[in-house]
Short mmCIF file of C-alpha atoms in Angstrom, two decimals:
data_model
loop_
_atom_site.label_atom_id
_atom_site.label_comp_id
_atom_site.label_asym_id
_atom_site.label_seq_id
_atom_site.Cartn_x
_atom_site.Cartn_y
_atom_site.Cartn_z
CA UNK A 6 0.00 0.00 0.00
CA UNK A 7 2.94 2.37 0.60
CA UNK A 8 4.07 4.19 -2.54
CA UNK A 9 7.15 6.16 -3.43
CA UNK A 10 7.64 9.61 -1.93
CA UNK A 11 6.46 12.64 -3.82
CA UNK A 12 8.68 15.29 -5.37
CA UNK A 13 9.07 18.77 -3.97
CA UNK A 14 6.10 20.98 -4.87
CA UNK A 15 3.71 18.15 -5.80
CA UNK A 16 0.10 19.31 -5.41
CA UNK A 17 -2.78 17.38 -3.89
CA UNK A 18 -6.45 18.10 -3.50
CA UNK A 19 -6.33 16.90 0.12
CA UNK A 20 -3.62 15.74 2.49
CA UNK A 21 -4.86 13.56 5.35
CA UNK A 22 -2.61 13.27 8.41
CA UNK A 23 -3.02 9.84 10.00
CA UNK A 24 -3.58 6.39 8.46
CA UNK A 25 -5.73 4.93 11.20
CA UNK A 26 -9.28 3.79 10.41
CA UNK A 27 -10.62 7.36 10.39
CA UNK A 28 -7.95 8.74 8.06
CA UNK A 29 -8.22 5.80 5.65
CA UNK A 30 -12.02 5.89 5.63
CA UNK A 31 -11.96 9.63 4.97
CA UNK A 32 -9.43 9.28 2.15
CA UNK A 33 -11.53 6.59 0.47
CA UNK A 34 -14.65 8.74 0.79
CA UNK A 35 -12.81 11.64 -0.80
CA UNK A 36 -11.86 9.48 -3.77
CA UNK A 37 -15.42 8.16 -4.11
CA UNK A 38 -16.61 11.76 -4.12
CA UNK A 39 -14.31 12.70 -6.98
CA UNK A 40 -11.20 14.13 -5.32
CA UNK A 41 -8.45 13.02 -7.71
CA UNK A 42 -5.29 13.55 -5.67
CA UNK A 43 -5.50 12.36 -2.08
CA UNK A 44 -2.41 11.74 0.05
CA UNK A 45 -2.43 10.05 3.47
CA UNK A 46 0.71 10.37 5.60
CA UNK A 47 1.43 8.26 8.68
CA UNK A 48 4.48 8.31 10.96
CA UNK A 49 4.08 4.59 11.83
CA UNK A 50 5.53 2.16 9.32
CA UNK A 51 2.98 -0.61 10.01
CA UNK A 52 -0.57 -1.03 11.26
CA UNK A 53 -0.66 -0.45 15.03
CA UNK A 54 -1.38 -3.80 16.69
CA UNK A 55 -1.99 -2.25 20.12
CA UNK A 56 -5.31 -3.49 21.47
CA UNK A 57 -7.85 -0.70 21.10
CA UNK A 58 -11.48 -0.66 20.05
CA UNK A 59 -13.08 -4.05 19.45
CA UNK A 60 -16.65 -3.15 18.59
CA UNK A 61 -18.41 -1.09 15.93
CA UNK A 62 -21.92 0.24 16.50
CA UNK A 63 -25.00 0.31 14.30
CA UNK A 64 -24.16 3.46 12.28
CA UNK A 65 -20.64 2.13 11.62
CA UNK A 66 -21.91 -1.25 10.44
CA UNK A 67 -24.45 0.50 8.20
CA UNK A 68 -21.72 2.75 6.79
CA UNK A 69 -19.47 -0.24 5.96
CA UNK A 70 -22.43 -2.06 4.45
CA UNK A 71 -23.25 0.95 2.28
CA UNK A 72 -19.74 0.86 0.88
CA UNK A 73 -19.77 -2.91 0.27
CA UNK A 74 -17.12 -3.73 2.88
CA UNK A 75 -18.97 -6.14 5.18
CA UNK A 76 -18.33 -9.30 3.09
CA UNK A 77 -14.59 -8.67 3.27
CA UNK A 78 -14.82 -8.54 7.07
CA UNK A 79 -17.01 -11.64 7.44
CA UNK A 80 -14.12 -14.09 8.00
CA UNK A 81 -12.54 -11.80 10.60
CA UNK A 82 -15.82 -11.47 12.47
CA UNK A 83 -16.33 -15.23 12.52
CA UNK A 84 -12.82 -15.86 13.81
CA UNK A 85 -13.39 -13.38 16.63
CA UNK A 86 -16.71 -15.01 17.49
CA UNK A 87 -14.99 -18.40 17.76
CA UNK A 88 -12.46 -16.95 20.22
CA UNK A 89 -15.28 -15.42 22.24
CA UNK A 90 -17.20 -18.70 22.36
CA UNK A 91 -14.12 -20.61 23.44
CA UNK A 92 -13.39 -18.22 26.31
CA UNK A 93 -16.90 -17.36 27.53
CA UNK A 94 -18.99 -20.23 26.28
CA UNK A 95 -20.82 -22.73 28.41
CA UNK A 96 -21.36 -26.35 27.47
CA UNK A 97 -24.81 -27.27 26.26
CA UNK A 98 -24.29 -30.95 27.08
CA UNK A 99 -23.16 -32.29 23.72
CA UNK A 100 -19.66 -30.86 23.73
CA UNK A 101 -20.49 -27.65 21.90
CA UNK A 102 -20.51 -24.22 23.43
CA UNK A 103 -22.71 -21.21 23.04
CA UNK A 104 -21.62 -17.75 24.10
CA UNK A 105 -23.95 -16.16 26.67
CA UNK A 106 -25.92 -13.42 24.97
CA UNK A 107 -25.39 -9.79 25.86
CA UNK A 108 -25.82 -6.51 24.05
CA UNK A 109 -22.97 -4.37 25.34
CA UNK A 110 -22.38 -2.70 28.67
CA UNK A 111 -22.69 0.59 30.49
CA UNK A 112 -19.90 1.29 33.01
CA UNK A 113 -19.24 -2.45 33.09
CA UNK A 114 -22.90 -3.26 33.81
CA UNK A 115 -23.62 -5.98 31.27
CA UNK A 116 -26.78 -5.64 29.20
CA UNK A 117 -28.78 -8.82 28.61
CA UNK A 118 -29.89 -9.22 25.00
CA UNK A 119 -32.89 -11.26 26.18
CA UNK A 120 -34.29 -8.13 27.85
CA UNK A 121 -33.76 -5.92 24.81
CA UNK A 122 -36.90 -4.88 22.91
CA UNK A 123 -36.20 -3.83 19.33
CA UNK A 124 -39.83 -3.14 18.45
CA UNK A 125 -39.54 0.59 19.19
CA UNK A 126 -39.59 3.33 16.56
CA UNK A 127 -35.78 3.64 16.67
CA UNK A 128 -35.50 0.27 14.93
CA UNK A 129 -38.49 0.51 12.57
CA UNK A 130 -36.35 1.63 9.64
CA UNK A 131 -32.99 0.28 10.81
CA UNK A 132 -30.85 -1.84 8.53
CA UNK A 133 -31.50 -5.47 9.54
CA UNK A 134 -27.94 -6.42 8.56
CA UNK A 135 -26.46 -4.23 11.27
CA UNK A 136 -28.23 -4.96 14.56
CA UNK A 137 -26.87 -3.10 17.61
CA UNK A 138 -23.29 -3.62 16.38
CA UNK A 139 -20.52 -6.10 15.61
CA UNK A 140 -17.40 -7.29 17.43
CA UNK A 141 -14.46 -6.34 15.20
CA UNK A 142 -10.84 -5.58 16.24
CA UNK A 143 -9.68 -2.12 15.21
CA UNK A 144 -6.46 -3.38 13.59
CA UNK A 145 -8.42 -5.69 11.28
CA UNK A 146 -10.77 -2.88 10.32
CA UNK A 147 -7.78 -0.66 9.61
CA UNK A 148 -6.30 -3.27 7.26
CA UNK A 149 -9.59 -3.64 5.39
CA UNK A 150 -9.97 0.12 5.01
CA UNK A 151 -6.37 0.34 3.81
CA UNK A 152 -7.03 -2.21 1.08
CA UNK A 153 -10.18 -0.33 0.05
CA UNK A 154 -8.35 2.99 -0.09
CA UNK A 155 -5.63 1.40 -2.21
CA UNK A 156 -8.21 0.02 -4.66
CA UNK A 157 -9.66 3.51 -4.98
CA UNK A 158 -6.29 5.04 -5.81
CA UNK A 159 -5.43 6.76 -2.53
CA UNK A 160 -1.70 7.39 -2.06
CA UNK A 161 -0.59 6.28 1.42
CA UNK A 162 2.92 7.05 2.65
CA UNK A 163 4.02 5.40 5.89
CA UNK A 164 7.04 6.33 7.92
CA UNK A 165 6.39 9.99 7.12
CA UNK A 166 5.68 12.60 9.77
CA UNK A 167 3.85 15.89 9.36
CA UNK A 168 6.02 18.47 11.08
CA UNK A 169 4.37 21.75 10.12
CA UNK A 170 2.20 23.63 7.66
CA UNK A 171 1.11 27.10 6.61
CA UNK A 172 -2.19 27.96 5.02
CA UNK A 173 -3.41 30.81 2.86
CA UNK A 174 -6.60 31.60 0.97
CA UNK A 175 -5.81 29.07 -1.77
CA UNK A 176 -4.42 26.09 0.09
CA UNK A 177 -1.96 24.62 2.55
CA UNK A 178 1.80 24.06 2.32
CA UNK A 179 2.42 20.86 4.31
CA UNK A 180 5.87 20.02 5.68
CA UNK A 181 6.52 16.26 5.57
CA UNK A 182 9.88 15.55 7.20
CA UNK A 183 12.28 17.27 4.77
CA UNK A 184 9.78 17.81 1.96
CA UNK A 185 6.94 20.24 1.36
CA UNK A 186 3.81 19.45 -0.62
CA UNK A 187 1.02 21.79 -1.61
CA UNK A 188 -2.60 20.83 -0.95
CA UNK A 189 -5.95 22.47 -1.30
CA UNK A 190 -6.99 21.15 2.12
CA UNK A 191 -5.46 19.45 5.16
CA UNK A 192 -7.39 17.14 7.47
CA UNK A 193 -5.97 16.09 10.83
CA UNK A 194 -6.87 12.48 11.66
CA UNK A 195 -3.71 12.18 13.73
CA UNK A 196 -5.14 11.18 17.09
CA UNK A 197 -5.60 12.67 20.52
CA UNK A 198 -2.18 14.37 20.50
CA UNK A 199 -2.89 15.81 17.06
CA UNK A 200 -0.07 17.89 15.61
CA UNK A 201 -2.52 19.38 13.11
CA UNK A 202 -4.89 20.52 15.87
CA UNK A 203 -2.09 22.06 17.90
CA UNK A 204 -0.40 23.90 15.05
CA UNK A 205 -3.70 25.19 13.63
CA UNK A 206 -4.67 26.65 17.00
CA UNK A 207 -7.96 24.86 17.57
CA UNK A 208 -9.44 25.45 21.02
CA UNK A 209 -9.71 22.11 22.86
CA UNK A 210 -11.61 22.59 26.14
CA UNK A 211 -12.87 19.84 28.40
CA UNK A 212 -12.30 18.04 31.69
CA UNK A 213 -8.97 16.86 33.07
CA UNK A 214 -8.15 13.15 33.66
CA UNK A 215 -8.68 11.50 37.04
CA UNK A 216 -7.98 7.81 36.37
CA UNK A 217 -5.24 5.49 35.19
CA UNK A 218 -6.33 2.61 32.98
CA UNK A 219 -4.45 -0.22 31.30
CA UNK A 220 -5.60 -2.40 28.45
CA UNK A 221 -3.40 -5.24 27.28
CA UNK A 222 -2.96 -8.59 25.62
CA UNK A 223 -0.62 -10.42 27.95
CA UNK A 224 0.71 -13.82 28.94
CA UNK A 225 -0.88 -14.66 32.28
CA UNK A 226 -0.59 -17.32 34.94
CA UNK A 227 -2.43 -17.82 38.22
CA UNK A 228 -5.68 -16.59 36.69
CA UNK A 229 -7.95 -19.22 38.22
CA UNK A 230 -9.40 -16.73 40.71
CA UNK A 231 -9.81 -13.93 38.15
CA UNK A 232 -13.47 -13.61 37.24
CA UNK A 233 -14.34 -13.34 33.56
CA UNK A 234 -15.88 -10.13 32.27
CA UNK A 235 -16.24 -6.78 34.04
CA UNK A 236 -15.69 -6.74 37.79
CA UNK A 237 -16.01 -3.94 40.33
CA UNK A 238 -13.90 -4.06 43.50
CA UNK A 239 -13.14 -1.79 46.44
CA UNK A 240 -10.15 -0.41 44.52
CA UNK A 241 -11.50 0.00 41.00
CA UNK A 242 -12.53 -2.10 38.01
CA UNK A 243 -10.89 -4.93 36.12
CA UNK A 244 -11.82 -6.95 33.05
CA UNK A 245 -10.64 -10.45 32.18
CA UNK A 246 -11.46 -11.52 28.62
CA UNK A 247 -13.44 -11.76 26.40
CA UNK A 248 -10.60 -13.87 25.01
CA UNK A 249 -7.47 -15.34 26.63
CA UNK A 250 -4.82 -12.85 27.70
CA UNK A 251 -6.94 -9.71 27.44
CA UNK A 252 -7.04 -7.68 30.64
CA UNK A 253 -8.12 -4.16 31.54
CA UNK A 254 -7.74 -2.33 34.83
CA UNK A 255 -8.96 1.04 36.06
CA UNK A 256 -7.69 2.79 39.19
CA UNK A 257 -9.11 6.06 40.48
CA UNK A 258 -6.19 7.49 42.44
CA UNK A 259 -4.70 9.79 39.76
CA UNK A 260 -3.76 9.96 36.07
CA UNK A 261 -0.43 8.39 35.01
CA UNK A 262 2.75 10.42 35.29
CA UNK A 263 3.71 9.47 31.73
CA UNK A 264 0.83 8.06 29.75
CA UNK A 265 2.90 7.18 26.69
CA UNK A 266 5.89 5.41 28.25
CA UNK A 267 6.09 1.67 27.44
CA UNK A 268 3.90 -0.46 29.71
CA UNK A 269 5.99 -3.09 31.50
CA UNK A 270 4.84 -6.52 32.66
CA UNK A 271 5.66 -5.54 36.26
CA UNK A 272 3.53 -2.39 36.07
CA UNK A 273 0.58 -4.23 34.54
CA UNK A 274 0.86 -7.07 37.04
CA UNK A 275 0.90 -4.67 39.98
CA UNK A 276 -2.23 -2.91 38.79
CA UNK A 277 -4.05 -6.18 38.12
CA UNK A 278 -3.18 -7.48 41.59
CA UNK A 279 -4.26 -4.27 43.32
CA UNK A 280 -7.61 -4.04 41.57
CA UNK A 281 -8.53 -7.73 41.49
CA UNK A 282 -7.25 -8.63 44.94
CA UNK A 283 -5.72 -11.81 43.47
CA UNK A 284 -2.06 -11.82 44.63
CA UNK A 285 -1.07 -14.98 42.74
CA UNK A 286 -1.85 -13.61 39.27
CA UNK A 287 1.29 -13.16 37.18
CA UNK A 288 1.99 -11.23 33.98
CA UNK A 289 4.88 -13.08 32.36
CA UNK A 290 4.84 -11.23 29.06
CA UNK A 291 3.12 -8.36 27.27
CA UNK A 292 2.07 -8.65 23.63
CA UNK A 293 0.46 -5.22 23.36
CA UNK A 294 -0.47 -2.73 26.06
CA UNK A 295 -1.60 0.85 26.41
CA UNK A 296 -2.52 3.29 29.13
CA UNK A 297 -5.65 5.40 29.00
CA UNK A 298 -7.34 8.09 31.05
CA UNK A 299 -10.71 9.83 31.21
CA UNK A 300 -9.38 13.04 29.69
CA UNK A 301 -12.46 14.40 27.87
CA UNK A 302 -12.00 17.28 25.43
CA UNK A 303 -13.57 18.48 22.21
CA UNK A 304 -12.53 21.07 19.66
CA UNK A 305 -14.97 23.98 19.65
CA UNK A 306 -15.01 23.86 15.85
CA UNK A 307 -13.85 21.24 13.38
CA UNK A 308 -12.64 23.65 10.69
CA UNK A 309 -10.25 26.58 10.64
CA UNK A 310 -9.82 27.91 7.14
CA UNK A 311 -8.49 25.09 5.00
CA UNK A 312 -7.66 22.83 7.94
CA UNK A 313 -10.18 20.37 9.38
CA UNK A 314 -10.19 17.74 12.14
CA UNK A 315 -11.78 14.30 12.41
CA UNK A 316 -11.70 11.44 14.89
CA UNK A 317 -9.61 11.69 18.06
CA UNK A 318 -7.97 14.84 16.72
CA UNK A 319 -11.35 16.52 17.22
CA UNK A 320 -12.43 14.81 20.46
CA UNK A 321 -10.94 12.59 23.17
CA UNK A 322 -12.57 10.68 26.02
CA UNK A 323 -12.31 7.43 27.95
CA UNK A 324 -12.81 4.23 25.93
CA UNK A 325 -15.80 2.94 27.90
CA UNK A 326 -18.72 1.96 25.73
CA UNK A 327 -16.56 1.65 22.61
CA UNK A 328 -17.65 5.00 21.19
CA UNK A 329 -14.38 6.56 20.01
CA UNK A 330 -13.76 4.58 16.83
CA UNK A 331 -17.41 4.82 15.86
CA UNK A 332 -17.50 8.56 16.44
CA UNK A 333 -14.47 8.99 14.18
CA UNK A 334 -15.90 6.83 11.40
CA UNK A 335 -19.04 8.95 11.50
CA UNK A 336 -16.90 12.08 11.17
CA UNK A 337 -15.15 10.66 8.10
CA UNK A 338 -18.40 9.60 6.46
CA UNK A 339 -19.92 13.04 7.03
CA UNK A 340 -16.91 15.05 5.89
CA UNK A 341 -15.64 13.01 2.96
CA UNK A 342 -18.33 13.64 0.38
CA UNK A 343 -18.73 17.29 1.42
CA UNK A 344 -15.04 18.09 1.06
CA UNK A 345 -14.91 16.20 -2.23
CA UNK A 346 -17.83 18.28 -3.55
CA UNK A 347 -16.02 21.49 -2.58
CA UNK A 348 -12.79 20.26 -4.17
CA UNK A 349 -14.67 19.39 -7.36
CA UNK A 350 -16.36 22.77 -7.57
CA UNK A 351 -19.84 21.29 -7.12
CA UNK A 352 -20.47 23.00 -3.81
CA UNK A 353 -19.41 26.24 -2.07
CA UNK A 354 -17.07 26.16 0.91
CA UNK A 355 -20.08 26.97 3.11
CA UNK A 356 -21.11 23.30 2.77
CA UNK A 357 -18.23 22.50 5.11
CA UNK A 358 -19.91 24.51 7.86
CA UNK A 359 -22.50 21.73 8.08
CA UNK A 360 -19.75 19.31 9.13
CA UNK A 361 -19.22 20.93 12.53
CA UNK A 362 -22.94 21.69 12.88
CA UNK A 363 -23.92 18.04 12.36
CA UNK A 364 -21.07 16.18 14.05
CA UNK A 365 -20.23 18.38 17.04
CA UNK A 366 -23.47 17.60 18.98
CA UNK A 367 -22.90 13.85 18.62
CA UNK A 368 -19.32 14.25 19.83
CA UNK A 369 -20.50 16.25 22.83
CA UNK A 370 -22.99 13.50 23.68
CA UNK A 371 -20.27 10.85 23.55
CA UNK A 372 -18.09 12.84 25.96
CA UNK A 373 -20.91 13.08 28.48
CA UNK A 374 -21.82 9.41 27.98
CA UNK A 375 -18.29 8.38 28.92
CA UNK A 376 -18.18 10.85 31.85
CA UNK A 377 -21.36 9.29 33.23
CA UNK A 378 -19.75 5.85 33.13
CA UNK A 379 -16.68 7.08 34.99
CA UNK A 380 -18.97 8.52 37.68
CA UNK A 381 -20.62 5.10 38.13
CA UNK A 382 -17.30 3.25 38.25
CA UNK A 383 -15.72 5.25 41.08
CA UNK A 384 -15.12 3.19 44.24
CA UNK A 385 -16.49 5.74 46.72
CA UNK A 386 -19.71 4.97 48.64
CA UNK A 387 -21.84 7.60 46.88
CA UNK A 388 -20.92 6.26 43.43
CA UNK A 389 -21.46 2.65 44.52
CA UNK A 390 -24.91 3.52 45.86
CA UNK A 391 -25.81 5.17 42.55
CA UNK A 392 -24.40 2.18 40.67
CA UNK A 393 -26.75 -0.18 42.48
CA UNK A 394 -29.69 1.95 41.35
CA UNK A 395 -28.52 1.88 37.73
CA UNK A 396 -27.91 -1.88 37.94
CA UNK A 397 -31.54 -2.34 38.99
CA UNK A 398 -32.70 -0.19 36.08
CA UNK A 399 -30.41 -2.00 33.63
CA UNK A 400 -31.88 -5.31 34.82
CA UNK A 401 -35.30 -4.32 33.50
CA UNK A 402 -36.53 -4.53 29.94
CA UNK A 403 -37.12 -0.81 29.76
CA UNK A 404 -33.70 0.03 31.18
CA UNK A 405 -31.83 -2.41 28.96
CA UNK A 406 -33.68 -1.19 25.87
CA UNK A 407 -32.86 2.43 26.65
CA UNK A 408 -29.17 1.72 27.21
CA UNK A 409 -28.81 -0.54 24.15
CA UNK A 410 -30.53 2.06 21.99
CA UNK A 411 -28.05 4.69 23.14
CA UNK A 412 -24.93 2.50 23.00
CA UNK A 413 -25.86 1.19 19.54
CA UNK A 414 -26.08 4.70 18.08
CA UNK A 415 -29.35 3.91 16.32
CA UNK A 416 -30.73 7.22 17.64
CA UNK A 417 -28.23 9.35 15.72
CA UNK A 418 -29.66 11.80 13.21
CA UNK A 419 -28.96 15.31 11.94
CA UNK A 420 -30.98 18.50 12.27
CA UNK A 421 -31.55 19.20 8.56
CA UNK A 422 -33.93 21.64 6.85
CA UNK A 423 -37.35 20.18 6.10
CA UNK A 424 -40.48 19.18 7.95
CA UNK A 425 -40.79 15.48 7.10
CA UNK A 426 -40.07 13.18 10.08
CA UNK A 427 -37.53 11.18 8.07
CA UNK A 428 -35.45 14.22 7.12
CA UNK A 429 -32.09 13.98 8.87
CA UNK A 430 -32.49 10.28 9.68
CA UNK A 431 -30.40 7.44 8.32
CA UNK A 432 -32.20 6.18 5.21
CA UNK A 433 -34.39 3.16 5.72
CA UNK A 434 -34.11 -0.19 3.99
CA UNK A 435 -36.33 0.01 0.90
CA UNK A 436 -36.88 -3.67 0.27
CA UNK A 437 -34.00 -3.81 -2.26
CA UNK A 438 -31.17 -3.44 0.29
CA UNK A 439 -30.55 0.29 0.00
CA UNK A 440 -26.92 -0.14 1.03
CA UNK A 441 -26.12 -1.79 -2.30
CA UNK A 442 -27.14 1.41 -4.11
CA UNK A 443 -24.67 3.54 -2.12
CA UNK A 444 -21.46 1.67 -2.97
CA UNK A 445 -20.49 4.40 -5.43
CA UNK A 446 -20.87 7.20 -2.87
CA UNK A 447 -23.36 9.10 -5.05
CA UNK A 448 -26.57 10.69 -3.73
CA UNK A 449 -29.81 8.84 -4.46
CA UNK A 450 -33.20 10.07 -5.60
CA UNK A 451 -35.73 7.35 -4.83
CA UNK A 452 -39.18 7.33 -6.38
CA UNK A 453 -41.24 4.97 -4.26
CA UNK A 454 -44.61 4.89 -6.03
CA UNK A 455 -43.55 2.75 -8.99
CA UNK A 456 -43.38 5.62 -11.47
CA UNK A 457 -39.99 6.69 -12.82
CA UNK A 458 -38.78 10.19 -12.10
CA UNK A 459 -39.12 12.43 -15.17
CA UNK A 460 -36.09 13.38 -17.25
CA UNK A 461 -36.74 17.05 -16.56
CA UNK A 462 -35.84 16.33 -12.95
CA UNK A 463 -32.82 14.10 -13.40
CA UNK A 464 -31.09 15.70 -16.38
CA UNK A 465 -29.42 18.62 -14.51
CA UNK A 466 -27.85 16.15 -12.07
CA UNK A 467 -27.12 13.21 -14.37
CA UNK A 468 -23.37 13.34 -13.66
CA UNK A 469 -23.71 13.18 -9.89
CA UNK A 470 -27.09 11.66 -8.94
CA UNK A 471 -28.37 8.08 -9.01
CA UNK A 472 -32.11 7.84 -9.69
CA UNK A 473 -34.03 4.71 -8.69
CA UNK A 474 -37.64 3.63 -8.94
CA UNK A 475 -38.58 1.12 -6.27
CA UNK A 476 -41.04 0.49 -3.45
CA UNK A 477 -40.87 0.61 0.33
CA UNK A 478 -43.05 -2.10 1.90
CA UNK A 479 -42.48 -0.81 5.43
CA UNK A 480 -43.73 2.69 4.51
CA UNK A 481 -46.36 2.38 1.78
CA UNK A 482 -47.34 6.05 2.00
CA UNK A 483 -43.82 7.30 1.36
CA UNK A 484 -43.59 8.89 -2.10
CA UNK A 485 -39.96 9.90 -2.57
CA UNK A 486 -36.60 10.32 -0.82
CA UNK A 487 -33.46 12.26 -1.55
CA UNK A 488 -30.58 10.46 0.16
CA UNK A 489 -27.18 12.10 0.66
CA UNK A 490 -23.97 10.19 -0.15
CA UNK A 491 -23.56 9.39 3.57
CA UNK A 492 -26.98 7.67 3.59
CA UNK A 493 -28.93 10.35 5.48
CA UNK A 494 -32.26 11.62 4.20
CA UNK A 495 -32.06 15.17 2.84
CA UNK A 496 -35.70 15.42 1.74
CA UNK A 497 -38.81 13.23 1.81
CA UNK A 498 -42.42 13.39 0.68
CA UNK A 499 -45.55 11.31 1.36
CA UNK A 500 -48.23 10.35 -1.15
CA UNK A 501 -50.95 11.91 1.00
CA UNK A 502 -49.00 15.04 1.95
CA UNK A 503 -48.63 18.43 0.34
CA UNK A 504 -46.24 18.59 -2.56
CA UNK A 505 -42.99 20.11 -1.35
CA UNK A 506 -41.56 21.22 -4.68
CA UNK A 507 -39.60 24.14 -3.27
CA UNK A 508 -38.18 21.94 -0.53
CA UNK A 509 -36.90 19.39 -3.04
CA UNK A 510 -35.38 22.09 -5.23
CA UNK A 511 -33.58 23.56 -2.21
CA UNK A 512 -32.37 20.13 -1.05
CA UNK A 513 -30.98 19.27 -4.48
CA UNK A 514 -29.20 22.59 -4.70
CA UNK A 515 -27.83 22.32 -1.16
CA UNK A 516 -26.70 18.68 -1.08
CA UNK A 517 -26.21 17.66 -4.73
CA UNK A 518 -25.08 20.98 -6.21
CA UNK A 519 -25.43 22.50 -9.63
CA UNK A 520 -28.57 23.79 -11.31
CA UNK A 521 -31.92 23.06 -9.75
CA UNK A 522 -33.80 23.26 -13.06
CA UNK A 523 -36.48 20.62 -13.29
CA UNK A 524 -36.52 19.85 -9.58
CA UNK A 525 -40.19 20.71 -9.28
CA UNK A 526 -41.17 17.92 -11.65
CA UNK A 527 -40.88 15.10 -9.10
CA UNK A 528 -44.17 15.59 -7.32
CA UNK A 529 -45.97 16.04 -10.63
CA UNK A 530 -44.65 12.73 -12.01
#
């Protein structure tokens, strides 16, 4: 995937700093949207194998499905499921094992899938292929996204560090080690310690860290008394599993003195013994390990001139609930097609203002969601009393359903112009697997009454809009949908409602770009 270095003065439409899942997903989205010259730079020479996120939520699964990537990940998912069954499974009497069902957790309080009710309105139009989410290691997702980006023609250069940049009204001069390249735009996907964010001067307010956490894949002995899963003790929290060698500890005394120093076996063992109260447990080797804290910060804006942020560069928080990777993938999906439209001259730069407007509220929610979990995990008596209350609520059908709905991300939508209840929501399955129609990253105009859209409507957008005639069995009164490249509904109309011709014309102009001539013909067709 790594290509030869560029020559001095080479120009790109976009330079993306960071080749993690967010940076690679963004780069691929830019190419799908028509950006011709996309460069991703990464200081690491190989995919980071450090254990990180291991779960993707409903919007992330839907996004991967809409780009045709789920089949490629099927074998990885099955291999992970086998490891989970082997570690957590219980015998059913004939020698086989079945993993106990659960639907995630909140502050280590496990949510029972048997109590979850998916009959609510949140799931009425949800993609059945996604469910609440999928177990998927971050490193494997990163490899799959890297292969996809390569197929799309993205240039990825590893072992290259962004050391500085200057921007003007026309673009950005990006310093890459000893070379400088010129780009129209620069996007920082370079993590919580983002060089791009720091050098661009983004404000990054939030709350300071209070905890020290470790997450590792290690060689262990003396684990017979370690309980599987999430466990709360008088000292903190520890996790054993969900596969052999994976441990996590959380202590609430203070943040680490040096978060990024190598984690030693002795340090990890000491923390695991303190939190678990099992003195005989030994850490004899460390495969991968990382420290984490509950530092929770968010950039006040995601764009400054020709510099933008996505993923951890825009927001950091504790890892509880597995929200960070998913939040970053959502950023990339939202930004990619918009920036590509601006690069291609199909949209004004003001379209990029909708990126912060749409994604910042979801990021703010995630920060508070993780803060709430930290509050419930503290070992003091007040927090433990509150935890018992939440455990009782989580043990009910109503409580489990609420928490799963929130953790899954199925609630996420954008505040877009228009009065139809579907506007701003993730587009529903239309009976023909809508995701298959979004593989190209083009917007969709769906006529749902069986009559084709007239040529007077489609002609002005023929080079950038896919037009389909289909039906929607789950919503028989729905007449038409305009779906953005990211799969969110930009406009909708019902067969028994007033014809919203002006609304459709405005939505086409705003989200598809170009002339709106003929837009009023849809509701007359």
